[in-house]
Amino acid sequence: MEPIPYRDLETVFLDVGNTLVSMDFDWICHELAVRGVRCDTAAFRRAEAAARPAIGRWVSGLARIEDSNSFPVYLQTILDHLPSTQNDPRDTSGLDRNELVAQLNVVLKAQGTVRLWSTVLPGVPQALRDLRQVGLTLVAVSNSDGTVEHTLEKVGLREHFDAVIDSTVVAVEKPDPRIFQLALDKVNADPFRTLHVGDLYEVDVVGARAAGLHVALVDPFGDWSHVDCERVVDITQLAHRIGETRT
């Protein structure tokens, strides 16, 4: 595993979902409760992170990740990773798993992506300020449905970025290295001095490496111990590592 040259970095690309913002877990748990399924927010958040390796393996076989079938599979996989005391909704709701996922999919998607992905992860605003303060160019690079720039504006993070690359807008998505090349061209960045940070190995790490970038994987609970790249708990830890090399 090649170490990241933190001192020499000039540009950082950041995924958005699960790197900067998360789904509104309180809302999701409320919708589960409405359907008779008890699940606290902390348990759902932990299950979502634990599900990422399985999600990464699944999306690696898709021709297009951002399609109508992806989100139900994502929900299903999270439910599969809930603690054993909470992972069988039939015990309390009378719904089988497929029906529960179908209902959640409808109610959550009806409010739109910007409403669903609306929780800024702890420490993110300050971490972005710290990265900008040491002179780094920041670019958001996200597989999304055309709403990622609006999401960043709504949650107050857009001002930290020099550019935003949304897969639907540019018509190419991670892990295709062309999306990273578009981002490099947008800010005239050197790939050897650019780091990409995201939450799915098969999407973020594989794609960024193919474009010649350095890579780091967001792994808040140590669920990716098997991977061959550097990991960070969150963006705060990343900003701290970079900051240490600039003082």
PDB file of C-alpha atoms in Angstrom:
ATOM      1  CA  MET A   1       0.000   0.000   0.000  1.00  0.00           C
ATOM      2  CA  GLU A   2       1.568   3.260  -1.158  1.00  0.00           C
ATOM      3  CA  PRO A   3       1.450   5.964   1.526  1.00  0.00           C
ATOM      4  CA  ILE A   4      -0.446   9.159   0.778  1.00  0.00           C
ATOM      5  CA  PRO A   5       1.945  12.121   0.307  1.00  0.00           C
ATOM      6  CA  TYR A   6      -0.069  14.430   2.548  1.00  0.00           C
ATOM      7  CA  ARG A   7       2.543  17.199   2.490  1.00  0.00           C
ATOM      8  CA  ASP A   8       2.486  17.394  -1.306  1.00  0.00           C
ATOM      9  CA  LEU A   9      -1.281  17.390  -1.819  1.00  0.00           C
ATOM     10  CA  GLU A  10      -2.802  20.351  -3.630  1.00  0.00           C
ATOM     11  CA  THR A  11      -6.323  19.051  -4.289  1.00  0.00           C
ATOM     12  CA  VAL A  12      -8.793  16.868  -2.412  1.00  0.00           C
ATOM     13  CA  PHE A  13     -11.806  15.271  -4.068  1.00  0.00           C
ATOM     14  CA  LEU A  14     -14.583  14.326  -1.662  1.00  0.00           C
ATOM     15  CA  ASP A  15     -17.533  12.020  -2.135  1.00  0.00           C
ATOM     16  CA  VAL A  16     -20.704  13.481  -0.634  1.00  0.00           C
ATOM     17  CA  GLY A  17     -23.044  10.743   0.635  1.00  0.00           C
ATOM     18  CA  ASN A  18     -21.663   9.097   3.797  1.00  0.00           C
ATOM     19  CA  THR A  19     -18.528  11.226   3.525  1.00  0.00           C
ATOM     20  CA  LEU A  20     -19.939  14.701   4.115  1.00  0.00           C
ATOM     21  CA  VAL A  21     -23.646  14.097   4.686  1.00  0.00           C
ATOM     22  CA  SER A  22     -25.701  11.101   5.719  1.00  0.00           C
ATOM     23  CA  MET A  23     -29.303  10.129   5.316  1.00  0.00           C
ATOM     24  CA  ASP A  24     -31.687  11.444   7.954  1.00  0.00           C
ATOM     25  CA  PHE A  25     -31.541   8.380  10.190  1.00  0.00           C
ATOM     26  CA  ASP A  26     -34.014   9.836  12.677  1.00  0.00           C
ATOM     27  CA  TRP A  27     -36.579  10.119   9.911  1.00  0.00           C
ATOM     28  CA  ILE A  28     -35.939   6.596   8.655  1.00  0.00           C
ATOM     29  CA  CYS A  29     -36.281   5.156  12.152  1.00  0.00           C
ATOM     30  CA  HIS A  30     -39.524   7.110  12.574  1.00  0.00           C
ATOM     31  CA  GLU A  31     -40.893   5.579   9.369  1.00  0.00           C
ATOM     32  CA  LEU A  32     -39.873   2.140  10.610  1.00  0.00           C
ATOM     33  CA  ALA A  33     -41.647   2.803  13.912  1.00  0.00           C
ATOM     34  CA  VAL A  34     -44.816   3.842  12.061  1.00  0.00           C
ATOM     35  CA  ARG A  35     -44.720   0.370  10.515  1.00  0.00           C
ATOM     36  CA  GLY A  36     -44.211  -1.342  13.858  1.00  0.00           C
ATOM     37  CA  VAL A  37     -40.454  -1.840  13.613  1.00  0.00           C
ATOM     38  CA  ARG A  38     -38.422  -0.686  16.596  1.00  0.00           C
ATOM     39  CA  CYS A  39     -34.990   0.610  15.616  1.00  0.00           C
ATOM     40  CA  ASP A  40     -33.008   3.328  17.329  1.00  0.00           C
ATOM     41  CA  THR A  41     -30.984   5.799  15.326  1.00  0.00           C
ATOM     42  CA  ALA A  42     -27.596   4.635  16.580  1.00  0.00           C
ATOM     43  CA  ALA A  43     -28.332   1.038  15.604  1.00  0.00           C
ATOM     44  CA  PHE A  44     -29.456   2.054  12.121  1.00  0.00           C
ATOM     45  CA  ARG A  45     -26.402   4.277  11.635  1.00  0.00           C
ATOM     46  CA  ARG A  46     -24.132   1.414  12.667  1.00  0.00           C
ATOM     47  CA  ALA A  47     -25.948  -1.024  10.368  1.00  0.00           C
ATOM     48  CA  GLU A  48     -25.592   1.370   7.429  1.00  0.00           C
ATOM     49  CA  ALA A  49     -21.829   1.546   7.866  1.00  0.00           C
ATOM     50  CA  ALA A  50     -21.560  -2.221   8.321  1.00  0.00           C
ATOM     51  CA  ALA A  51     -23.517  -2.728   5.108  1.00  0.00           C
ATOM     52  CA  ARG A  52     -21.098  -0.760   2.939  1.00  0.00           C
ATOM     53  CA  PRO A  53     -18.722  -3.607   2.023  1.00  0.00           C
ATOM     54  CA  ALA A  54     -21.679  -5.695   0.835  1.00  0.00           C
ATOM     55  CA  ILE A  55     -23.116  -2.717  -1.046  1.00  0.00           C
ATOM     56  CA  GLY A  56     -19.752  -2.106  -2.677  1.00  0.00           C
ATOM     57  CA  ARG A  57     -19.557  -5.681  -3.908  1.00  0.00           C
ATOM     58  CA  TRP A  58     -23.103  -5.473  -5.260  1.00  0.00           C
ATOM     59  CA  VAL A  59     -22.692  -2.195  -7.142  1.00  0.00           C
ATOM     60  CA  SER A  60     -19.439  -3.375  -8.711  1.00  0.00           C
ATOM     61  CA  GLY A  61     -21.515  -5.632 -10.935  1.00  0.00           C
ATOM     62  CA  LEU A  62     -23.935  -2.934 -12.113  1.00  0.00           C
ATOM     63  CA  ALA A  63     -23.788  -1.187 -15.458  1.00  0.00           C
ATOM     64  CA  ARG A  64     -25.232   1.937 -13.827  1.00  0.00           C
ATOM     65  CA  ILE A  65     -25.285   2.519 -10.082  1.00  0.00           C
ATOM     66  CA  GLU A  66     -27.712   5.438  -9.860  1.00  0.00           C
ATOM     67  CA  ASP A  67     -30.836   3.660 -11.058  1.00  0.00           C
ATOM     68  CA  SER A  68     -34.262   3.012  -9.598  1.00  0.00           C
ATOM     69  CA  ASN A  69     -33.328  -0.374  -8.133  1.00  0.00           C
ATOM     70  CA  SER A  70     -30.245   0.694  -6.210  1.00  0.00           C
ATOM     71  CA  PHE A  71     -31.895   2.377  -3.236  1.00  0.00           C
ATOM     72  CA  PRO A  72     -34.203  -0.546  -2.297  1.00  0.00           C
ATOM     73  CA  VAL A  73     -31.204  -2.890  -2.332  1.00  0.00           C
ATOM     74  CA  TYR A  74     -29.330  -0.390  -0.160  1.00  0.00           C
ATOM     75  CA  LEU A  75     -32.202  -0.338   2.353  1.00  0.00           C
ATOM     76  CA  GLN A  76     -32.498  -4.115   2.292  1.00  0.00           C
ATOM     77  CA  THR A  77     -28.809  -4.552   3.003  1.00  0.00           C
ATOM     78  CA  ILE A  78     -28.915  -2.107   5.912  1.00  0.00           C
ATOM     79  CA  LEU A  79     -31.850  -3.976   7.454  1.00  0.00           C
ATOM     80  CA  ASP A  80     -29.889  -7.210   7.045  1.00  0.00           C
ATOM     81  CA  HIS A  81     -27.086  -5.695   9.139  1.00  0.00           C
ATOM     82  CA  LEU A  82     -29.231  -4.552  12.046  1.00  0.00           C
ATOM     83  CA  PRO A  83     -28.569  -6.332  15.360  1.00  0.00           C
ATOM     84  CA  SER A  84     -30.266  -9.706  15.654  1.00  0.00           C
ATOM     85  CA  THR A  85     -32.763  -8.296  18.149  1.00  0.00           C
ATOM     86  CA  GLN A  86     -33.948  -5.745  15.588  1.00  0.00           C
ATOM     87  CA  ASN A  87     -33.408  -7.279  12.160  1.00  0.00           C
ATOM     88  CA  ASP A  88     -36.632  -9.233  11.616  1.00  0.00           C
ATOM     89  CA  PRO A  89     -39.482  -6.780  11.022  1.00  0.00           C
ATOM     90  CA  ARG A  90     -42.023  -9.607  10.719  1.00  0.00           C
ATOM     91  CA  ASP A  91     -41.844 -10.066  14.481  1.00  0.00           C
ATOM     92  CA  THR A  92     -43.585  -6.764  15.150  1.00  0.00           C
ATOM     93  CA  SER A  93     -44.886  -5.241  11.920  1.00  0.00           C
ATOM     94  CA  GLY A  94     -46.679  -8.035  10.112  1.00  0.00           C
ATOM     95  CA  LEU A  95     -44.817  -6.999   6.933  1.00  0.00           C
ATOM     96  CA  ASP A  96     -42.374  -9.229   5.159  1.00  0.00           C
ATOM     97  CA  ARG A  97     -38.988  -7.690   4.373  1.00  0.00           C
ATOM     98  CA  ASN A  98     -39.729  -6.956   0.713  1.00  0.00           C
ATOM     99  CA  GLU A  99     -42.970  -5.153   1.536  1.00  0.00           C
ATOM    100  CA  LEU A 100     -41.298  -3.132   4.266  1.00  0.00           C
ATOM    101  CA  VAL A 101     -38.488  -2.061   1.927  1.00  0.00           C
ATOM    102  CA  ALA A 102     -40.981  -1.199  -0.802  1.00  0.00           C
ATOM    103  CA  GLN A 103     -42.958   1.037   1.557  1.00  0.00           C
ATOM    104  CA  LEU A 104     -39.826   2.755   2.867  1.00  0.00           C
ATOM    105  CA  ASN A 105     -38.580   3.297  -0.666  1.00  0.00           C
ATOM    106  CA  VAL A 106     -41.806   5.034  -1.669  1.00  0.00           C
ATOM    107  CA  VAL A 107     -42.111   7.303   1.367  1.00  0.00           C
ATOM    108  CA  LEU A 108     -38.427   8.289   1.503  1.00  0.00           C
ATOM    109  CA  LYS A 109     -37.981   8.870  -2.215  1.00  0.00           C
ATOM    110  CA  ALA A 110     -41.235  10.847  -2.388  1.00  0.00           C
ATOM    111  CA  GLN A 111     -39.581  13.660  -0.423  1.00  0.00           C
ATOM    112  CA  GLY A 112     -36.606  13.727  -2.794  1.00  0.00           C
ATOM    113  CA  THR A 113     -32.889  13.110  -2.480  1.00  0.00           C
ATOM    114  CA  VAL A 114     -32.151  16.528  -0.995  1.00  0.00           C
ATOM    115  CA  ARG A 115     -34.558  15.861   1.895  1.00  0.00           C
ATOM    116  CA  LEU A 116     -33.281  12.338   2.495  1.00  0.00           C
ATOM    117  CA  TRP A 117     -29.555  13.166   2.410  1.00  0.00           C
ATOM    118  CA  SER A 118     -29.755  16.149   4.720  1.00  0.00           C
ATOM    119  CA  THR A 119     -27.696  15.404   7.840  1.00  0.00           C
ATOM    120  CA  VAL A 120     -24.230  16.947   7.895  1.00  0.00           C
ATOM    121  CA  LEU A 121     -21.836  14.521   9.526  1.00  0.00           C
ATOM    122  CA  PRO A 122     -20.204  15.676  12.769  1.00  0.00           C
ATOM    123  CA  GLY A 123     -17.168  17.906  12.322  1.00  0.00           C
ATOM    124  CA  VAL A 124     -17.497  18.267   8.548  1.00  0.00           C
ATOM    125  CA  PRO A 125     -17.871  22.081   8.294  1.00  0.00           C
ATOM    126  CA  GLN A 126     -14.807  22.707  10.453  1.00  0.00           C
ATOM    127  CA  ALA A 127     -12.790  20.018   8.662  1.00  0.00           C
ATOM    128  CA  LEU A 128     -13.570  21.608   5.300  1.00  0.00           C
ATOM    129  CA  ARG A 129     -12.541  25.009   6.649  1.00  0.00           C
ATOM    130  CA  ASP A 130      -9.300  23.493   7.928  1.00  0.00           C
ATOM    131  CA  LEU A 131      -8.549  21.914   4.544  1.00  0.00           C
ATOM    132  CA  ARG A 132      -9.172  25.209   2.769  1.00  0.00           C
ATOM    133  CA  GLN A 133      -7.075  27.076   5.316  1.00  0.00           C
ATOM    134  CA  VAL A 134      -3.972  25.044   4.415  1.00  0.00           C
ATOM    135  CA  GLY A 135      -4.450  25.962   0.767  1.00  0.00           C
ATOM    136  CA  LEU A 136      -6.138  22.883  -0.667  1.00  0.00           C
ATOM    137  CA  THR A 137      -8.534  22.983  -3.605  1.00  0.00           C
ATOM    138  CA  LEU A 138     -11.700  21.026  -2.760  1.00  0.00           C
ATOM    139  CA  VAL A 139     -13.966  19.304  -5.270  1.00  0.00           C
ATOM    140  CA  ALA A 140     -17.105  17.289  -4.526  1.00  0.00           C
ATOM    141  CA  VAL A 141     -17.270  14.211  -6.782  1.00  0.00           C
ATOM    142  CA  SER A 142     -20.492  12.286  -6.309  1.00  0.00           C
ATOM    143  CA  ASN A 143     -22.646   9.641  -7.923  1.00  0.00           C
ATOM    144  CA  SER A 144     -25.993  11.358  -7.651  1.00  0.00           C
ATOM    145  CA  ASP A 145     -29.223  12.111  -9.478  1.00  0.00           C
ATOM    146  CA  GLY A 146     -28.442  15.687 -10.425  1.00  0.00           C
ATOM    147  CA  THR A 147     -29.177  17.146  -6.986  1.00  0.00           C
ATOM    148  CA  VAL A 148     -25.822  17.045  -5.220  1.00  0.00           C
ATOM    149  CA  GLU A 149     -25.018  20.737  -5.729  1.00  0.00           C
ATOM    150  CA  HIS A 150     -28.435  21.676  -4.348  1.00  0.00           C
ATOM    151  CA  THR A 151     -27.850  19.338  -1.409  1.00  0.00           C
ATOM    152  CA  LEU A 152     -24.543  21.014  -0.589  1.00  0.00           C
ATOM    153  CA  GLU A 153     -26.155  24.450  -0.848  1.00  0.00           C
ATOM    154  CA  LYS A 154     -29.092  23.462   1.365  1.00  0.00           C
ATOM    155  CA  VAL A 155     -26.895  22.057   4.142  1.00  0.00           C
ATOM    156  CA  GLY A 156     -24.474  24.992   3.989  1.00  0.00           C
ATOM    157  CA  LEU A 157     -21.410  23.231   2.570  1.00  0.00           C
ATOM    158  CA  ARG A 158     -21.295  24.469  -1.040  1.00  0.00           C
ATOM    159  CA  GLU A 159     -19.182  27.513  -0.166  1.00  0.00           C
ATOM    160  CA  HIS A 160     -16.245  25.279   0.750  1.00  0.00           C
ATOM    161  CA  PHE A 161     -15.907  23.767  -2.741  1.00  0.00           C
ATOM    162  CA  ASP A 162     -14.191  25.059  -5.852  1.00  0.00           C
ATOM    163  CA  ALA A 163     -16.281  22.726  -8.021  1.00  0.00           C
ATOM    164  CA  VAL A 164     -19.003  20.088  -7.800  1.00  0.00           C
ATOM    165  CA  ILE A 165     -19.120  17.082 -10.124  1.00  0.00           C
ATOM    166  CA  ASP A 166     -22.444  15.218 -10.189  1.00  0.00           C
ATOM    167  CA  SER A 167     -22.517  11.970 -12.162  1.00  0.00           C
ATOM    168  CA  THR A 168     -25.927  12.657 -13.666  1.00  0.00           C
ATOM    169  CA  VAL A 169     -24.925  16.143 -14.774  1.00  0.00           C
ATOM    170  CA  VAL A 170     -21.686  14.982 -16.438  1.00  0.00           C
ATOM    171  CA  ALA A 171     -23.187  11.676 -17.697  1.00  0.00           C
ATOM    172  CA  VAL A 172     -20.488   9.443 -16.266  1.00  0.00           C
ATOM    173  CA  GLU A 173     -20.285   7.917 -12.792  1.00  0.00           C
ATOM    174  CA  LYS A 174     -17.735   6.402 -10.465  1.00  0.00           C
ATOM    175  CA  PRO A 175     -15.873   4.065 -10.742  1.00  0.00           C
ATOM    176  CA  ASP A 176     -15.392   5.178 -14.356  1.00  0.00           C
ATOM    177  CA  PRO A 177     -12.090   7.093 -14.248  1.00  0.00           C
ATOM    178  CA  ARG A 178     -13.480   9.648 -16.705  1.00  0.00           C
ATOM    179  CA  ILE A 179     -15.481  11.335 -13.948  1.00  0.00           C
ATOM    180  CA  PHE A 180     -12.270  11.925 -12.014  1.00  0.00           C
ATOM    181  CA  GLN A 181     -10.568  13.231 -15.139  1.00  0.00           C
ATOM    182  CA  LEU A 182     -13.437  15.672 -15.614  1.00  0.00           C
ATOM    183  CA  ALA A 183     -12.915  16.857 -12.047  1.00  0.00           C
ATOM    184  CA  LEU A 184      -9.163  17.203 -12.588  1.00  0.00           C
ATOM    185  CA  ASP A 185      -9.734  19.239 -15.740  1.00  0.00           C
ATOM    186  CA  LYS A 186     -12.333  21.415 -14.021  1.00  0.00           C
ATOM    187  CA  VAL A 187      -9.821  22.765 -11.494  1.00  0.00           C
ATOM    188  CA  ASN A 188      -6.641  22.119 -13.481  1.00  0.00           C
ATOM    189  CA  ALA A 189      -5.376  19.657 -10.871  1.00  0.00           C
ATOM    190  CA  ASP A 190      -2.385  17.326 -10.975  1.00  0.00           C
ATOM    191  CA  PRO A 191      -3.505  13.721 -10.293  1.00  0.00           C
ATOM    192  CA  PHE A 192      -0.255  12.973  -8.461  1.00  0.00           C
ATOM    193  CA  ARG A 193      -1.055  15.765  -6.015  1.00  0.00           C
ATOM    194  CA  THR A 194      -4.740  14.885  -5.671  1.00  0.00           C
ATOM    195  CA  LEU A 195      -6.455  12.698  -3.058  1.00  0.00           C
ATOM    196  CA  HIS A 196      -9.936  11.267  -3.439  1.00  0.00           C
ATOM    197  CA  VAL A 197     -11.887  10.288  -0.326  1.00  0.00           C
ATOM    198  CA  GLY A 198     -15.096   8.235  -0.373  1.00  0.00           C
ATOM    199  CA  ASP A 199     -17.018   5.498   1.406  1.00  0.00           C
ATOM    200  CA  LEU A 200     -17.168   2.579  -1.079  1.00  0.00           C
ATOM    201  CA  TYR A 201     -14.008   0.736  -2.090  1.00  0.00           C
ATOM    202  CA  GLU A 202     -15.333  -0.608  -5.399  1.00  0.00           C
ATOM    203  CA  VAL A 203     -16.677   2.801  -6.408  1.00  0.00           C
ATOM    204  CA  ASP A 204     -14.348   5.389  -4.922  1.00  0.00           C
ATOM    205  CA  VAL A 205     -11.017   3.652  -4.491  1.00  0.00           C
ATOM    206  CA  VAL A 206     -11.095   1.582  -7.672  1.00  0.00           C
ATOM    207  CA  GLY A 207     -12.224   4.510  -9.806  1.00  0.00           C
ATOM    208  CA  ALA A 208      -9.840   7.091  -8.375  1.00  0.00           C
ATOM    209  CA  ARG A 209      -6.868   4.770  -8.635  1.00  0.00           C
ATOM    210  CA  ALA A 210      -7.677   4.108 -12.279  1.00  0.00           C
ATOM    211  CA  ALA A 211      -7.469   7.873 -12.811  1.00  0.00           C
ATOM    212  CA  GLY A 212      -4.058   8.022 -11.105  1.00  0.00           C
ATOM    213  CA  LEU A 213      -5.201   9.628  -7.860  1.00  0.00           C
ATOM    214  CA  HIS A 214      -4.255   8.875  -4.283  1.00  0.00           C
ATOM    215  CA  VAL A 215      -7.110   7.372  -2.293  1.00  0.00           C
ATOM    216  CA  ALA A 216      -8.500   7.088   1.226  1.00  0.00           C
ATOM    217  CA  LEU A 217     -11.612   5.262   2.402  1.00  0.00           C
ATOM    218  CA  VAL A 218     -14.000   6.559   5.058  1.00  0.00           C
ATOM    219  CA  ASP A 219     -14.409   3.743   7.575  1.00  0.00           C
ATOM    220  CA  PRO A 220     -15.980   5.011  10.818  1.00  0.00           C
ATOM    221  CA  PHE A 221     -16.278   1.633  12.575  1.00  0.00           C
ATOM    222  CA  GLY A 222     -13.486  -0.476  11.068  1.00  0.00           C
ATOM    223  CA  ASP A 223     -15.651  -2.469   8.660  1.00  0.00           C
ATOM    224  CA  TRP A 224     -13.090  -2.322   5.814  1.00  0.00           C
ATOM    225  CA  SER A 225     -10.098  -3.900   7.563  1.00  0.00           C
ATOM    226  CA  HIS A 226      -9.380  -6.091   4.527  1.00  0.00           C
ATOM    227  CA  VAL A 227      -8.748  -3.316   2.004  1.00  0.00           C
ATOM    228  CA  ASP A 228      -5.421  -2.242   0.533  1.00  0.00           C
ATOM    229  CA  CYS A 229      -5.750   1.495   1.015  1.00  0.00           C
ATOM    230  CA  GLU A 230      -5.467   4.036   3.772  1.00  0.00           C
ATOM    231  CA  ARG A 231      -8.613   4.533   5.854  1.00  0.00           C
ATOM    232  CA  VAL A 232      -9.925   7.464   7.878  1.00  0.00           C
ATOM    233  CA  VAL A 233     -12.633   7.500  10.512  1.00  0.00           C
ATOM    234  CA  ASP A 234     -14.021  10.729   9.105  1.00  0.00           C
ATOM    235  CA  ILE A 235     -13.073  13.966   7.388  1.00  0.00           C
ATOM    236  CA  THR A 236     -11.936  15.456  10.682  1.00  0.00           C
ATOM    237  CA  GLN A 237      -9.247  12.784  10.946  1.00  0.00           C
ATOM    238  CA  LEU A 238      -8.249  13.453   7.339  1.00  0.00           C
ATOM    239  CA  ALA A 239      -7.928  17.191   7.978  1.00  0.00           C
ATOM    240  CA  HIS A 240      -5.840  16.466  11.071  1.00  0.00           C
ATOM    241  CA  ARG A 241      -3.453  14.188   9.158  1.00  0.00           C
ATOM    242  CA  ILE A 242      -2.989  16.776   6.438  1.00  0.00           C
ATOM    243  CA  GLY A 243      -2.684  19.618   8.928  1.00  0.00           C
ATOM    244  CA  GLU A 244       0.104  17.843  10.797  1.00  0.00           C
ATOM    245  CA  THR A 245       2.235  17.875   7.648  1.00  0.00           C
ATOM    246  CA  ARG A 246       1.709  21.611   7.076  1.00  0.00           C
ATOM    247  CA  THR A 247       2.850  22.894  10.465  1.00  0.00           C
TER     248      THR A 247
END
